[in-house]
């Protein structure tokens, strides 16, 4: 996959109408509809500001929630337009529809330096179907397409990929950062390259393990997925998370790592709980001696030391997935320790989206990381080496 894509600084946008795909999928209070975190809106500001300063007329668009092709008043982007306007200190013209009369009239009248926002793209079922007619109509309002919603680049939707069939397509600054940092980590990493994988299931990370076995020097496996690897080698895992369908695969991966000379590290001790509960009785046991009626909930202190040591002298570290049930404070120790180890490391540190990113942010280590990906699913597919439709459609450099 070619990550070397044309970006906003590679083109002249003066006087151009730009269709800008943003990620304004913000969390909202269920009762009041109030935006509870405007982080994603703030993250979009650099590209918006840059385009406006360049003299572009910007037609921003995004999805919000899962309206599944129906008009849902609770998922209107109107509150986003308001917040965007407050953050930029300028008017944001809000269209009452997506490709309807209101949007088209407002887009036609839009002047350089002005910004408008279309209504929630997913109010129209054709968006997620990547309907070519819908994409063509969207594209017809602009002369250039800029993709800045990394969280959706793994989806082939009309606004993420379809429009690129009708318009020259560039990455925005957010997408450009993701591509340059993660792309480099995969194509030409500073070595040793260490990948830390955790989370609940082996089955959701198969592609990642497989791809990283071709690229990494060390792969660390913690969290719920580690028990399937332990069981595959004949160890007792008690009531721990286990995917019996993936035992053979786990053994294959262990063998593949050996064949390729990749160091595969698994937990050597485990914090087990009597039950799956925040306040359950807990014990630390060696990973090959887990009691049959207890459940693995976190990595133990010896494992923390082992994993942290591997990170210490790394050149690049990619981390995706927590080391334990970090939602329960008593079992968040391993995840916290890894966040700390990454923060202290001189390596290029990349945290995949989702839970590991949330953990790093919650612990206050976010500014100590080289990069925290803004897309959970997208960063996982990136690490799988899959072609991302929203990236593949952008112009090559
Ligand atoms: P994922 O979305 O696959 O990255 O998984 C994240 C989830 O994995 C979190 O909700 C964690 O609570 C869960 N998890 C991590 N370790 C364990 C474990 N030892 N047992 C059960 N769940 C776990």
mmCIF file of C-alpha atoms in Angstrom, residues 202-203 206 224-237 240-255:
data_model
loop_
_atom_site.group_PDB
_atom_site.id
_atom_site.type_symbol
_atom_site.label_atom_id
_atom_site.label_comp_id
_atom_site.label_asym_id
_atom_site.label_seq_id
_atom_site.Cartn_x
_atom_site.Cartn_y
_atom_site.Cartn_z
ATOM 1 C CA UNK A 202 -7.233 -13.061 19.196
ATOM 2 C CA UNK A 203 -9.854 -13.265 16.456
ATOM 3 C CA UNK A 206 -5.362 -12.078 13.574
ATOM 4 C CA UNK A 224 -7.439 -11.454 27.187
ATOM 5 C CA UNK A 225 -5.994 -12.714 23.911
ATOM 6 C CA UNK A 226 -2.889 -14.100 25.617
ATOM 7 C CA UNK A 227 -4.807 -16.953 27.279
ATOM 8 C CA UNK A 228 -5.610 -18.577 23.939
ATOM 9 C CA UNK A 229 -1.856 -18.620 23.242
ATOM 10 C CA UNK A 230 -1.202 -20.143 26.682
ATOM 11 C CA UNK A 231 -3.919 -22.770 26.339
ATOM 12 C CA UNK A 232 -2.631 -23.685 22.866
ATOM 13 C CA UNK A 233 0.678 -24.602 24.506
ATOM 14 C CA UNK A 234 -1.102 -26.871 26.956
ATOM 15 C CA UNK A 235 -1.374 -24.604 30.010
ATOM 16 C CA UNK A 236 -4.390 -24.285 32.298
ATOM 17 C CA UNK A 237 -6.161 -20.934 31.856
ATOM 18 C CA UNK A 240 -10.083 -16.814 31.434
ATOM 19 C CA UNK A 241 -11.173 -15.522 28.063
ATOM 20 C CA UNK A 242 -10.508 -18.262 25.568
ATOM 21 C CA UNK A 243 -11.200 -18.693 21.876
ATOM 22 C CA UNK A 244 -11.001 -22.409 21.236
ATOM 23 C CA UNK A 245 -11.393 -21.893 17.468
ATOM 24 C CA UNK A 246 -8.079 -20.062 17.435
ATOM 25 C CA UNK A 247 -5.862 -22.501 19.344
ATOM 26 C CA UNK A 248 -4.288 -23.965 16.210
ATOM 27 C CA UNK A 249 -3.793 -20.527 14.751
ATOM 28 C CA UNK A 250 -2.022 -19.404 17.936
ATOM 29 C CA UNK A 251 0.355 -22.350 17.675
ATOM 30 C CA UNK A 252 1.010 -21.497 14.024
ATOM 31 C CA UNK A 253 1.842 -17.931 15.003
ATOM 32 C CA UNK A 254 4.228 -19.123 17.717
ATOM 33 C CA UNK A 255 5.939 -21.319 15.110
#
